Coordinates of C-alpha atoms in Angstrom, one line a residue:
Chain L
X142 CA 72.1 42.6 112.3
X143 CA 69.6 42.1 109.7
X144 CA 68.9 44.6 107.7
X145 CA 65.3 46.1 107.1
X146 CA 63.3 45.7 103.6
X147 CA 63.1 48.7 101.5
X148 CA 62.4 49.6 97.8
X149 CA 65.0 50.9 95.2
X150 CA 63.8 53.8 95.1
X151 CA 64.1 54.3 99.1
X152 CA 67.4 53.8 98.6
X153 CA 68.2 56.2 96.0
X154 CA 66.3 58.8 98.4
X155 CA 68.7 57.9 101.3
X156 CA 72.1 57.8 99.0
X157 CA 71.0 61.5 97.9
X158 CA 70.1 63.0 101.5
X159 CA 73.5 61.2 103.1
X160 CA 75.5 63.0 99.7
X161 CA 74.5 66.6 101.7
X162 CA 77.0 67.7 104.2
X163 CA 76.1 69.4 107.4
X164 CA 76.3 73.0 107.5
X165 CA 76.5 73.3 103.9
X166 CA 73.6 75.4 102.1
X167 CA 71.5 73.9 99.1
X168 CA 69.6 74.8 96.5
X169 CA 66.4 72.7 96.8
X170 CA 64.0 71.3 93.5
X171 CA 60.7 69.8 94.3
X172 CA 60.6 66.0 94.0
X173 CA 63.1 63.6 94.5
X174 CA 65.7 66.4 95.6
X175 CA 63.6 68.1 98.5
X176 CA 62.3 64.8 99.9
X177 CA 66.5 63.8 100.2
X178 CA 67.2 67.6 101.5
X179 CA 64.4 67.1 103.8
X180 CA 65.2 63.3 105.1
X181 CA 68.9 65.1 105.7
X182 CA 67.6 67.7 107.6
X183 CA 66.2 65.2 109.9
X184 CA 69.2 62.5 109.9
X185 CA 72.8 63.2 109.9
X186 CA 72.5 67.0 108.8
X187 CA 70.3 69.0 110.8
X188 CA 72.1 72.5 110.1
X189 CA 72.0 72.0 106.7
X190 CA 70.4 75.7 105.0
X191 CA 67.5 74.9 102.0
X192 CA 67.2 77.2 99.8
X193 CA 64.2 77.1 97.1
X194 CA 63.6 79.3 94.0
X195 CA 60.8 80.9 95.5
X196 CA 63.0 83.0 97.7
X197 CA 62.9 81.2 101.1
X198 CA 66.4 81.1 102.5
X199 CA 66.6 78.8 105.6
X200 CA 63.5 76.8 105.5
X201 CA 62.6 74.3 107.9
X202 CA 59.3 72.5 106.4
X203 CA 57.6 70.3 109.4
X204 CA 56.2 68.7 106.1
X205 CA 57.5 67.7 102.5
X206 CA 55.9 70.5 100.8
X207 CA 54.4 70.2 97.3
X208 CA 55.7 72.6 95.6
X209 CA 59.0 75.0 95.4
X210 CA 56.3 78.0 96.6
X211 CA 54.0 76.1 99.4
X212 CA 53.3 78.3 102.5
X213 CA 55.3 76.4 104.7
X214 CA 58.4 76.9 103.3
X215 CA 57.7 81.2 103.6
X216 CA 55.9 80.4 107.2
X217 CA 59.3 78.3 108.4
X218 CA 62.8 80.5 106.6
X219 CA 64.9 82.9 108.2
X220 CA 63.9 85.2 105.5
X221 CA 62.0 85.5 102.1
X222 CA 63.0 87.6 99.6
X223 CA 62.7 88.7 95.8
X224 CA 62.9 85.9 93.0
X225 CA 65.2 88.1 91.3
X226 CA 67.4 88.7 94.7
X227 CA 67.4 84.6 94.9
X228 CA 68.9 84.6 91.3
X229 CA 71.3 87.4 91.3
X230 CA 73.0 87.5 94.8
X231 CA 72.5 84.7 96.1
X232 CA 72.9 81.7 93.7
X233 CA 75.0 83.7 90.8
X234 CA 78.3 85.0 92.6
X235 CA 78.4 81.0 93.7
X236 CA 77.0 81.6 97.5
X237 CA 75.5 78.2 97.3
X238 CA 77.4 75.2 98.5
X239 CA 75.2 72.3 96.5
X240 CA 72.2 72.7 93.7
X241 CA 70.4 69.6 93.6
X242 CA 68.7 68.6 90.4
X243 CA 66.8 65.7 88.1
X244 CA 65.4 65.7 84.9
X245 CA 64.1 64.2 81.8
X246 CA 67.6 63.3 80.4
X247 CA 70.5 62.9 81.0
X248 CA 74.1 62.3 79.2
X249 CA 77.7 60.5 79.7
X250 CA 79.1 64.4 80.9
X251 CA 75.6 65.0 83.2
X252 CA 74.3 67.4 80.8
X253 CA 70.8 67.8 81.8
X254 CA 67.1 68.3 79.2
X255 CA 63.7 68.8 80.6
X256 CA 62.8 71.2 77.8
X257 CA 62.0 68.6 74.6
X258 CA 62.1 64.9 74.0
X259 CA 61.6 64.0 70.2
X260 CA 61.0 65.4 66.8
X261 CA 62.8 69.5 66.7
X262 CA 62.2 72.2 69.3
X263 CA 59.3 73.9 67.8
X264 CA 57.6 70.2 66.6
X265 CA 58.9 68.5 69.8
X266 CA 57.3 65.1 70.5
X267 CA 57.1 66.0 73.9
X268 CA 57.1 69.4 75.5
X269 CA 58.7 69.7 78.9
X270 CA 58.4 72.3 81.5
X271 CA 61.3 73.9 80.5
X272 CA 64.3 75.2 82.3
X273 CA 63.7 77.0 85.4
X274 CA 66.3 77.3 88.0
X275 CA 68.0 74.7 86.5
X276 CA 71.0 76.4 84.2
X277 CA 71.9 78.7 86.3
X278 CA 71.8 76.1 89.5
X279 CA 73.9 73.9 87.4
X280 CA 76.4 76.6 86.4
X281 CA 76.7 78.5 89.6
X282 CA 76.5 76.1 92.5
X283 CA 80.1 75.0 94.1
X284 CA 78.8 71.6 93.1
X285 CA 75.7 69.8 91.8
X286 CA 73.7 66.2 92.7
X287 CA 72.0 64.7 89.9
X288 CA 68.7 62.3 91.0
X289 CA 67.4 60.3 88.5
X290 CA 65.9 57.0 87.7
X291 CA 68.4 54.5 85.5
X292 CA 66.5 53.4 82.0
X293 CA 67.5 53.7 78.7
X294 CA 64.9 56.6 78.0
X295 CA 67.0 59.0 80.7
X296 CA 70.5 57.9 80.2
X297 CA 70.7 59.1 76.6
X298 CA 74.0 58.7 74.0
X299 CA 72.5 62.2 72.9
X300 CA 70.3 64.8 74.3
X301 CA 67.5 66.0 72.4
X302 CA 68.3 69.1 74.1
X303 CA 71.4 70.7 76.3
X304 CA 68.8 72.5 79.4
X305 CA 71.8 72.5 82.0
X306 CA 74.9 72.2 81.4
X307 CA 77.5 69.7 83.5
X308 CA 80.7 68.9 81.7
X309 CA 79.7 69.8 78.1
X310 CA 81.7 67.9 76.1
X311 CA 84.1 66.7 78.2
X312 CA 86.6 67.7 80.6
X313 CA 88.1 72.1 80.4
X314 CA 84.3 72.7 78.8
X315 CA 83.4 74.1 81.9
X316 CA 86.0 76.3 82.2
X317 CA 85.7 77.6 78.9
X318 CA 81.9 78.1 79.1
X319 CA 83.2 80.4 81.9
X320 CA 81.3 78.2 84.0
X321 CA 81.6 78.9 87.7
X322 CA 80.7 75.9 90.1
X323 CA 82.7 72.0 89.5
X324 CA 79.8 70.7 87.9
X325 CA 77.8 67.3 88.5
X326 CA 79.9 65.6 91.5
X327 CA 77.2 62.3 91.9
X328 CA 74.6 60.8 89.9
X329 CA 72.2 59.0 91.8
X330 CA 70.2 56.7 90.6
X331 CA 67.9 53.4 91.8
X332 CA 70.2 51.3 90.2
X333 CA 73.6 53.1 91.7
X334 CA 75.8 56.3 91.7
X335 CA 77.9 57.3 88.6
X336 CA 80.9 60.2 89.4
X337 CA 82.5 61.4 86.9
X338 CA 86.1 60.3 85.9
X339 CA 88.6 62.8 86.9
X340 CA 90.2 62.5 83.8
X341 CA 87.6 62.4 81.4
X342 CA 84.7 63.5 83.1
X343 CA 82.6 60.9 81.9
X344 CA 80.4 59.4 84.4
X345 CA 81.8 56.3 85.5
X346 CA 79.5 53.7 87.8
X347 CA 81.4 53.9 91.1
X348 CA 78.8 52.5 93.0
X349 CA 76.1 49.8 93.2
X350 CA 72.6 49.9 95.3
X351 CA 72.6 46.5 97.5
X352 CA 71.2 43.6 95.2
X353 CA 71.8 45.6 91.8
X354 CA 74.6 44.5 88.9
X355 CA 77.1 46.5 86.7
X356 CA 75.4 44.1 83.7
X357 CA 72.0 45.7 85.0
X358 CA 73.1 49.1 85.2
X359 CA 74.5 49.0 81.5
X360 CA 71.7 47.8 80.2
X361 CA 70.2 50.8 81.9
X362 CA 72.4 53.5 80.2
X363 CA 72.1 54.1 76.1
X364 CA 76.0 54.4 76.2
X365 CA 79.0 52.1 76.9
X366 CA 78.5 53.0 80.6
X367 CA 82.1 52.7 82.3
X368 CA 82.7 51.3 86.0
X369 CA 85.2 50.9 88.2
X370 CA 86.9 48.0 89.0
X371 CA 84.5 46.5 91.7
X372 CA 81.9 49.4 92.4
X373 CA 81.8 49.4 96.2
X374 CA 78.0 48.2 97.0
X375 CA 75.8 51.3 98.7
X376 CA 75.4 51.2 102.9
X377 CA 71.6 49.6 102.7
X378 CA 69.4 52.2 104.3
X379 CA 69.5 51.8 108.4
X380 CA 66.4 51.6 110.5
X381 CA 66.3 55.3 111.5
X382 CA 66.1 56.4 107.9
X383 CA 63.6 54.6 106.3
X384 CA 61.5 55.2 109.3
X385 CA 62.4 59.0 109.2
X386 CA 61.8 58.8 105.3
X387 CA 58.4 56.9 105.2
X388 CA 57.1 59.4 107.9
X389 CA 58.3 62.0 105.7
X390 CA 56.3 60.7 102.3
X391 CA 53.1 60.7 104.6
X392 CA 53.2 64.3 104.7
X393 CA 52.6 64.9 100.8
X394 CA 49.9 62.6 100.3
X395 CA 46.9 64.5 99.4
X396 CA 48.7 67.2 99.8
X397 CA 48.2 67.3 104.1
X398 CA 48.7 70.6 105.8
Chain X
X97 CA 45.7 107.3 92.9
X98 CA 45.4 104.5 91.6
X99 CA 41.1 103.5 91.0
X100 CA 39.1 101.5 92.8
X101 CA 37.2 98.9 90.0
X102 CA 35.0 95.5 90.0
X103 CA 37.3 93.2 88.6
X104 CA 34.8 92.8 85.4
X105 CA 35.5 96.4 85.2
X106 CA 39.0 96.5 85.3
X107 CA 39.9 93.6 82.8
X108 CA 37.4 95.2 80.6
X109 CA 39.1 98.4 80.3
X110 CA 42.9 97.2 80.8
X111 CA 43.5 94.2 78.8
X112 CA 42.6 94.7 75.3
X113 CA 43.1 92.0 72.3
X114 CA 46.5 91.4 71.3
X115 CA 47.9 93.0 74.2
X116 CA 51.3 91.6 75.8
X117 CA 50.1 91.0 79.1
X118 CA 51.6 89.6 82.7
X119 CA 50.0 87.5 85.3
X120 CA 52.3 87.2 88.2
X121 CA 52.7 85.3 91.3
X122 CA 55.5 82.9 92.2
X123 CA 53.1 80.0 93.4
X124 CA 51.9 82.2 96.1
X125 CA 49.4 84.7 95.1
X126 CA 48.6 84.1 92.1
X127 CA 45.6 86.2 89.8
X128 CA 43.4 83.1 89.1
X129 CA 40.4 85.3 89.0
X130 CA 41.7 87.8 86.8
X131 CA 42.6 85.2 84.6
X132 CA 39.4 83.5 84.7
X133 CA 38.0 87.2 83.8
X134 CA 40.1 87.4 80.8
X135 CA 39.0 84.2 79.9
X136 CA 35.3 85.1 80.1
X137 CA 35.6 88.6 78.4
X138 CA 37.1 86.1 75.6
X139 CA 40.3 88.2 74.8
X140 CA 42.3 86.5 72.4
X141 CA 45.9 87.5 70.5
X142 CA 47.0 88.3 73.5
X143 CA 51.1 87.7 74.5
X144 CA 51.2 85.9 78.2
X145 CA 54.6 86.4 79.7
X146 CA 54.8 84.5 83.5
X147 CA 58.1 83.3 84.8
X148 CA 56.3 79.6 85.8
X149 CA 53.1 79.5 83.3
X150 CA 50.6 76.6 85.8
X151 CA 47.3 76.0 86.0
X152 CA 45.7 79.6 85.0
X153 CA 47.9 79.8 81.8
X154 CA 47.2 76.2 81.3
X155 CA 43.2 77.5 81.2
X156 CA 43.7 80.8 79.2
X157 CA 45.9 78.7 76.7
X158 CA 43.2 76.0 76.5
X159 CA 40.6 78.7 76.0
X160 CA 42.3 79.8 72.8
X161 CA 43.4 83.7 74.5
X162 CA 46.8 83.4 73.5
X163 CA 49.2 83.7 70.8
X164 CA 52.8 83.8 72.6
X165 CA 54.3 82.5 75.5
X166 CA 57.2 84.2 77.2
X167 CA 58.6 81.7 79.9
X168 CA 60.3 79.8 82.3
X169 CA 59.3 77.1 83.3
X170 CA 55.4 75.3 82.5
X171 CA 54.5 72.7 84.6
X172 CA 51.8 71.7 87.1
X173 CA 54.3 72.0 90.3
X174 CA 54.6 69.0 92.5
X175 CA 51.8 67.4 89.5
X176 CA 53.3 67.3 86.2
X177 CA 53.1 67.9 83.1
X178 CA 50.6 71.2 81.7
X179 CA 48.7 69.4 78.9
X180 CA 46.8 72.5 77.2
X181 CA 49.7 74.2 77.2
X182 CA 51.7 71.0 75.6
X183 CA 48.5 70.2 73.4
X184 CA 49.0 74.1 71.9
X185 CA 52.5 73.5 71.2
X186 CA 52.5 69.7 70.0
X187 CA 49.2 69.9 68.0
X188 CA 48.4 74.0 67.7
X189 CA 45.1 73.1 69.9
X190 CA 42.9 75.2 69.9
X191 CA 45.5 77.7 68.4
X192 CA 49.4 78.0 67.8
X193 CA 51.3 78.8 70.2
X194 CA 54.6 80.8 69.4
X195 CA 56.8 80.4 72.7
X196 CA 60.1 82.6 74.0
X197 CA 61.7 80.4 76.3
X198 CA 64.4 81.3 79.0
X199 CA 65.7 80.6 82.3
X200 CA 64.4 81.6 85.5
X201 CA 67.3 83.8 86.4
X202 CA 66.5 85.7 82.4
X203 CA 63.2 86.3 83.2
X204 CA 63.7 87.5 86.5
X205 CA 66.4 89.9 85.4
X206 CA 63.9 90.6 82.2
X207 CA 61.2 91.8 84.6
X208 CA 64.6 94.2 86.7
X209 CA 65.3 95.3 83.7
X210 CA 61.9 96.7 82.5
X211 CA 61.2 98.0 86.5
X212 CA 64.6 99.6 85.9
X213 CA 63.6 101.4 82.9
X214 CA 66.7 99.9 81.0
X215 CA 66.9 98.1 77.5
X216 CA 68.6 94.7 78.7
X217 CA 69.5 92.9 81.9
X218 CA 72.6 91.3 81.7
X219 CA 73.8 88.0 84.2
X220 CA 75.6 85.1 84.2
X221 CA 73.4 82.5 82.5
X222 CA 72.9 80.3 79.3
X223 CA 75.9 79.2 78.4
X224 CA 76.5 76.0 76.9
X225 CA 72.9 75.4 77.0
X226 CA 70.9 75.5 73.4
X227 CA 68.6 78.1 74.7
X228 CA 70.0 80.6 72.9
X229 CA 69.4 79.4 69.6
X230 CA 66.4 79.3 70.4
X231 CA 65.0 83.1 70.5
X232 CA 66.9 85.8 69.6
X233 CA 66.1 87.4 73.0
X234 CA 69.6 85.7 74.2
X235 CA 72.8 87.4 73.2
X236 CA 76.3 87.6 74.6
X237 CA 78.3 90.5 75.3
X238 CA 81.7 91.4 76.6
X239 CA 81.7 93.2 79.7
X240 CA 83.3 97.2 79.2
X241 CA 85.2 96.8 81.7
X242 CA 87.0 93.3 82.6
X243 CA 85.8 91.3 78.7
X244 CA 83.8 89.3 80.4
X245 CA 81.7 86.9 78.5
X246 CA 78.1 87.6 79.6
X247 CA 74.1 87.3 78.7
X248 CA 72.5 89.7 77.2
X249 CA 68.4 89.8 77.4
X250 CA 65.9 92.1 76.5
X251 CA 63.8 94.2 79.5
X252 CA 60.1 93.1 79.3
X253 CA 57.8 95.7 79.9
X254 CA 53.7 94.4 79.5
X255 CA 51.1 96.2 78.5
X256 CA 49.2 95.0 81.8
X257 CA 50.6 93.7 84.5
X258 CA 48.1 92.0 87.2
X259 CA 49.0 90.4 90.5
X260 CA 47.1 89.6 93.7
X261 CA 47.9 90.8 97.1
X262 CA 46.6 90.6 100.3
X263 CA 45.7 94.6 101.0
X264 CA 45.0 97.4 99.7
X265 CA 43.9 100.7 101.7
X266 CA 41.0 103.5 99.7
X267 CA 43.7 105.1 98.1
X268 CA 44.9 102.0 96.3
X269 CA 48.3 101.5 98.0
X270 CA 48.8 97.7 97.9
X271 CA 50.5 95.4 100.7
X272 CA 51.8 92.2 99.9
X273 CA 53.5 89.8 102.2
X274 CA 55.5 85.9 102.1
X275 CA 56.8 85.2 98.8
X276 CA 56.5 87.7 96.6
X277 CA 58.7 86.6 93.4
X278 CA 58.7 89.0 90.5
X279 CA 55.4 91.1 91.6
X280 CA 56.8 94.3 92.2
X281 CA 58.7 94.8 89.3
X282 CA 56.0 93.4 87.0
X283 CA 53.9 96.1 88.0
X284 CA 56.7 98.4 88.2
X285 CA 57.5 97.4 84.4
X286 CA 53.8 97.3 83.2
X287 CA 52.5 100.1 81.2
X288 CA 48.8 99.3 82.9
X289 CA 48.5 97.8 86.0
X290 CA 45.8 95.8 87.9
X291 CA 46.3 94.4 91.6
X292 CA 43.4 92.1 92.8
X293 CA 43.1 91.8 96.7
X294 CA 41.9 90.0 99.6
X295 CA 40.7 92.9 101.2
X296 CA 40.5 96.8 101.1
X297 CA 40.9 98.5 104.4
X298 CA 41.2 101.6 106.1
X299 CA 44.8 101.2 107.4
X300 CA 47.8 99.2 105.9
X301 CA 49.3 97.9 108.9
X302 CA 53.3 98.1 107.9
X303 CA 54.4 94.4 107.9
X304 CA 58.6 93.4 108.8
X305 CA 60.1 92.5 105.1
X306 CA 56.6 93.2 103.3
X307 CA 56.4 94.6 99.3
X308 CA 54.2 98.1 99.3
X309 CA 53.3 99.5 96.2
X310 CA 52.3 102.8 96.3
X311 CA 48.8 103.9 95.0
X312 CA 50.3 106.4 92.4
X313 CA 52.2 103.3 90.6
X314 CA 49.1 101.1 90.1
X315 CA 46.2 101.7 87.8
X316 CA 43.9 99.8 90.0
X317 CA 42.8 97.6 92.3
X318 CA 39.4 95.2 92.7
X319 CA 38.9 93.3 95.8
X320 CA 38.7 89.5 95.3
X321 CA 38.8 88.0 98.2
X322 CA 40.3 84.2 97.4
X323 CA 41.0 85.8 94.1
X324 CA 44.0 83.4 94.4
X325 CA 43.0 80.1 94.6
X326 CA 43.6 77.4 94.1
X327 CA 47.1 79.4 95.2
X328 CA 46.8 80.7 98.2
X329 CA 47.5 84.0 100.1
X330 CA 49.5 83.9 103.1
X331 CA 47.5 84.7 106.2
X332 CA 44.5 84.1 104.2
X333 CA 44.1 80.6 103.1
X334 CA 46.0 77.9 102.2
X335 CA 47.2 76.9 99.0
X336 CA 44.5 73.6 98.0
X337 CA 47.3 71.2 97.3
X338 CA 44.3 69.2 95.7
X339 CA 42.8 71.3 93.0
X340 CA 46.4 70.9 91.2
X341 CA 46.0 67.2 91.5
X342 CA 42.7 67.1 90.0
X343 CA 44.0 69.6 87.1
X344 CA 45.7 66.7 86.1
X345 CA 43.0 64.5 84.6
X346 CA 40.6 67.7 83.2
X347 CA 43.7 69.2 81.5
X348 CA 45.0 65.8 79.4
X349 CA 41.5 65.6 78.0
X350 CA 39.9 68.5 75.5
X351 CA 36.6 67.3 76.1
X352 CA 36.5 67.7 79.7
X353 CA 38.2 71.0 79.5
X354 CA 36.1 72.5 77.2
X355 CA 33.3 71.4 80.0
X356 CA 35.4 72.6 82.4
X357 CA 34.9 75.9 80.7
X358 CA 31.4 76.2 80.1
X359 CA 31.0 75.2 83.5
X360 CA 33.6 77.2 85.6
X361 CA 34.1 79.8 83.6
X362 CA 31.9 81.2 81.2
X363 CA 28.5 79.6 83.1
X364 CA 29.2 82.2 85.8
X365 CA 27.9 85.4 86.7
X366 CA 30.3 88.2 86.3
X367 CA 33.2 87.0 88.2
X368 CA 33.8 90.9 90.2
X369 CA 32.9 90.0 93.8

């Protein structure tokens, strides 16, 4: 059987929707993390609960929506409540099976930044949106999925700034942060997935995307990445979900109804 | 009861210079033209606090009217980046731009904790992050009653608070329906508060899991119908998933800002409909 073309970035989409369980409930960013939610919702996992910040719990967009507030999301849940209800009983006392994040950084223990890059916080180089959801999603969620692009300018040695927390500095931070949820579980990326190692917590390359190299990935990463004896190579995207997928991305162009 | 205005009115007499001020609305129902008001009346000084600071804040930034941020998250959402509001903090364009940064899950207990009438909110939040060095509106405390280790933050009660909602009857009661984020208690915490509408009717017909703020907890209300867009207002219009997209390229750039100003903003009439 021959396998259809598709990008890296297609593939990194798929690997993220086939990492969310059937069933399970998940805290939804916009971007990279709803289109995944979404393709899921229309693979392998159709029961699967998305929840976003707004206060929709149980949406079922017809369309990717643009943003973590669009209309169809309210139009679509089995309820819509308060942002702070979303915060405080919902995603705090851990109610929330998988929060699902990216960001501007990222480090060897999945520590997240999108508040700063360069220079000192109040003389940053460049200012990022900030923190949102993120922290709390990262502390309070049973487990998290990192999506991210692999360069050298995201996989950092250092962060300019600690946003989100995943292992701190290594493995037990977690639990003395008081920190709730397991942390970062998956890292995935164009290039391949990183989990972290469960003795060290570092993120460790466990897996390659068809056609990519551990020397490539490396050179990707601004630390000595680790991997695995013989990553295991990624299942190439089938037929169903890159046409599912590509149908999908048509929905946000321009922003369509 | 709460008084029936023209929005000119209204912003006129409740947002002053160097007033701590909120404009909420999570994505949905947003105040655009009550921010575009405060932007023509020129008020300047002022604090902005808004959980998720987009477009309008990225206009009343550009336009010089603040002098503190209290936030988030600032971004253009499902664009980018908000390039006043990083142009103010990177390069103190047109002014500085002091900023209190927190979470989402801080500010929305901020906003519970100034509708509650209570000094702090305290949640699960912040830890191991380097927000907290950051402002000294972050502190921990030990729970009374297990030690706990928890977040402290401050209530935040505005001067003005000013949302948009879809109805309001002659009294001034207000109805508001689909997402309604941190609305009520930013009016509930607000000193002053001004709700812009689509419509004023007769009637408020009661909606299944709607918000209803009674007339005698709002200051007042001016009718602006699409007072919310580019957001949108459920059952209304849509959001115009465009506008946002063409921000993009008018916000990187001062000089087509500033036109955007003189144009959009302060070319109009007065902008009470």
């Amino acid at each position: 059987m021959s396998s259809p073309e598709f990008t890296a970035d297609e593939m990194m989409t798929v690997g993220a929707a086939r990492s969310l369980r059937d069933g399970t409930a998940c805290f939804v960013g916009i971007g990279l993390p709803s289109t995944a939610a979404n393709l899921a919702r229309r693979t392998h996992a159709p029961n699967l609960v998305l929840i976003y910040e707004s206060g929709t719990l149980g949406a079922k967009p017809g369309r990717l929506p643009l943003s973590i507030g669009d209309g169809v999301l309210a139009d679509t849940a089995d309820s819509v409540i308060s942002v702070p209800e979303i915060f405080n009983y919902w995603l705090q006392p851990g109610r929330i099976d998988t929060g699902f994040l990216g960001g501007a950084q990222v480090d060897r223990f999945g520590n997240i930044n999108t508040t700063v890059i360069g220079g000192d916080y109040a003389n940053p180089k460049v200012r990022l949106p900030g923190a949102g959801g993120a922290p709390e999603i990262a502390a309070s969620c049973r487990e998290v999925l990192i999506v991210m692009r692999m360069n050298p300018r995201s996989f950092v040695e250092k962060l300019d700034f600690i946003t989100s927390v995943g292992y701190g500095t290594g493995k037990g931070d977690r639990e003395a942060l008081g920190l709730r949820g397991r942390g970062p579980v998956k890292v995935i990326t164009d290039l391949g997935v990183l989990e972290p190692d469960p003795d060290t917590c570092e993120l460790t390359l466990t897996q390659l995307s068809p056609g990519a190299t551990v020397e490539q990935a490396r050179k990707a990463v601004g630390w000595p990445l680790k991997a695995v004896d013989e990553p295991a190579m990624q299942q190439p995207p089938t037929e169903a979900e890159l046409t599912v997928l590509r149908e999908l991305k048509t929905t946000i162009e321009g922003g369509a109804k | 009861m709460a008084r029936i205005l023209q929005l000119d009115e209204a912003i006129a007499e409740l947002v002053h210079d160097g007033d701590t001020v909120a404009l909420e609305g999570f994505t949905h129902l947003i105040p655009v033209a009550a921010g575009h008001e405060i932007i023509r009346q020129r008020r300047k000084d002022l604090t902005l606090i808004r959980m998720t600071p987009d477009i309008v804040y990225d206009q009343l930034i550009g336009a010089g009217c603040a002098r503190k941020l209290i936030f988030s998250w600032g971004g253009n959402p499902g664009v980018g980046s908000l390039h006043r509001f990083r142009d103010a903090i990177q390069n103190s364009w047109p002014v500085p731009l002091e900023i209190e940064e927190h979470s989402h899950a801080g500010m929305a207990n901020r906003y519970a904790a100034g509708a509650s009438g209570l000094p702090f909110a305290v949640l699960r939040g912040y830890a191991g992050t380097d927000l907290p060095e950051q402002t000294d509106t972050i502190k921990t405390i030990e729970c009374p009653f297990t030690g706990q280790r928890l977040a402290a933050v401050p209530a935040v009660n505005p001067d003005v608070g000013i949302i948009h909602a879809q109805q309001a009857d002659r009294a001034g009661n207000v109805q508001m329906w689909g997402i309604t984020g941190v609305q009520k208690e930013t009016v509930l915490a607000s000193a002053r508060s001004l709700v812009t509408v689509e419509e004023i009717v007769d009637e408020l017909t009661p909606r299944p899991g709607a918000v209803v703020l009674p007339q005698w907890v709002v200051t007042a209300v001016a009718a602006v119908p699409g007072g919310a867009a580019p957001s949108y207002a459920q059952g209304y219009y849509e959001r115009d998933n465009a506008y946002y997209q063409q921000w993009d390229p008018i916000g990187r750039d001062r000089e087509q800002f500033e036109n955007w100003l003189e144009t959009e903003v302060f070319g109009t009439e007065r902008s009470a409909r």
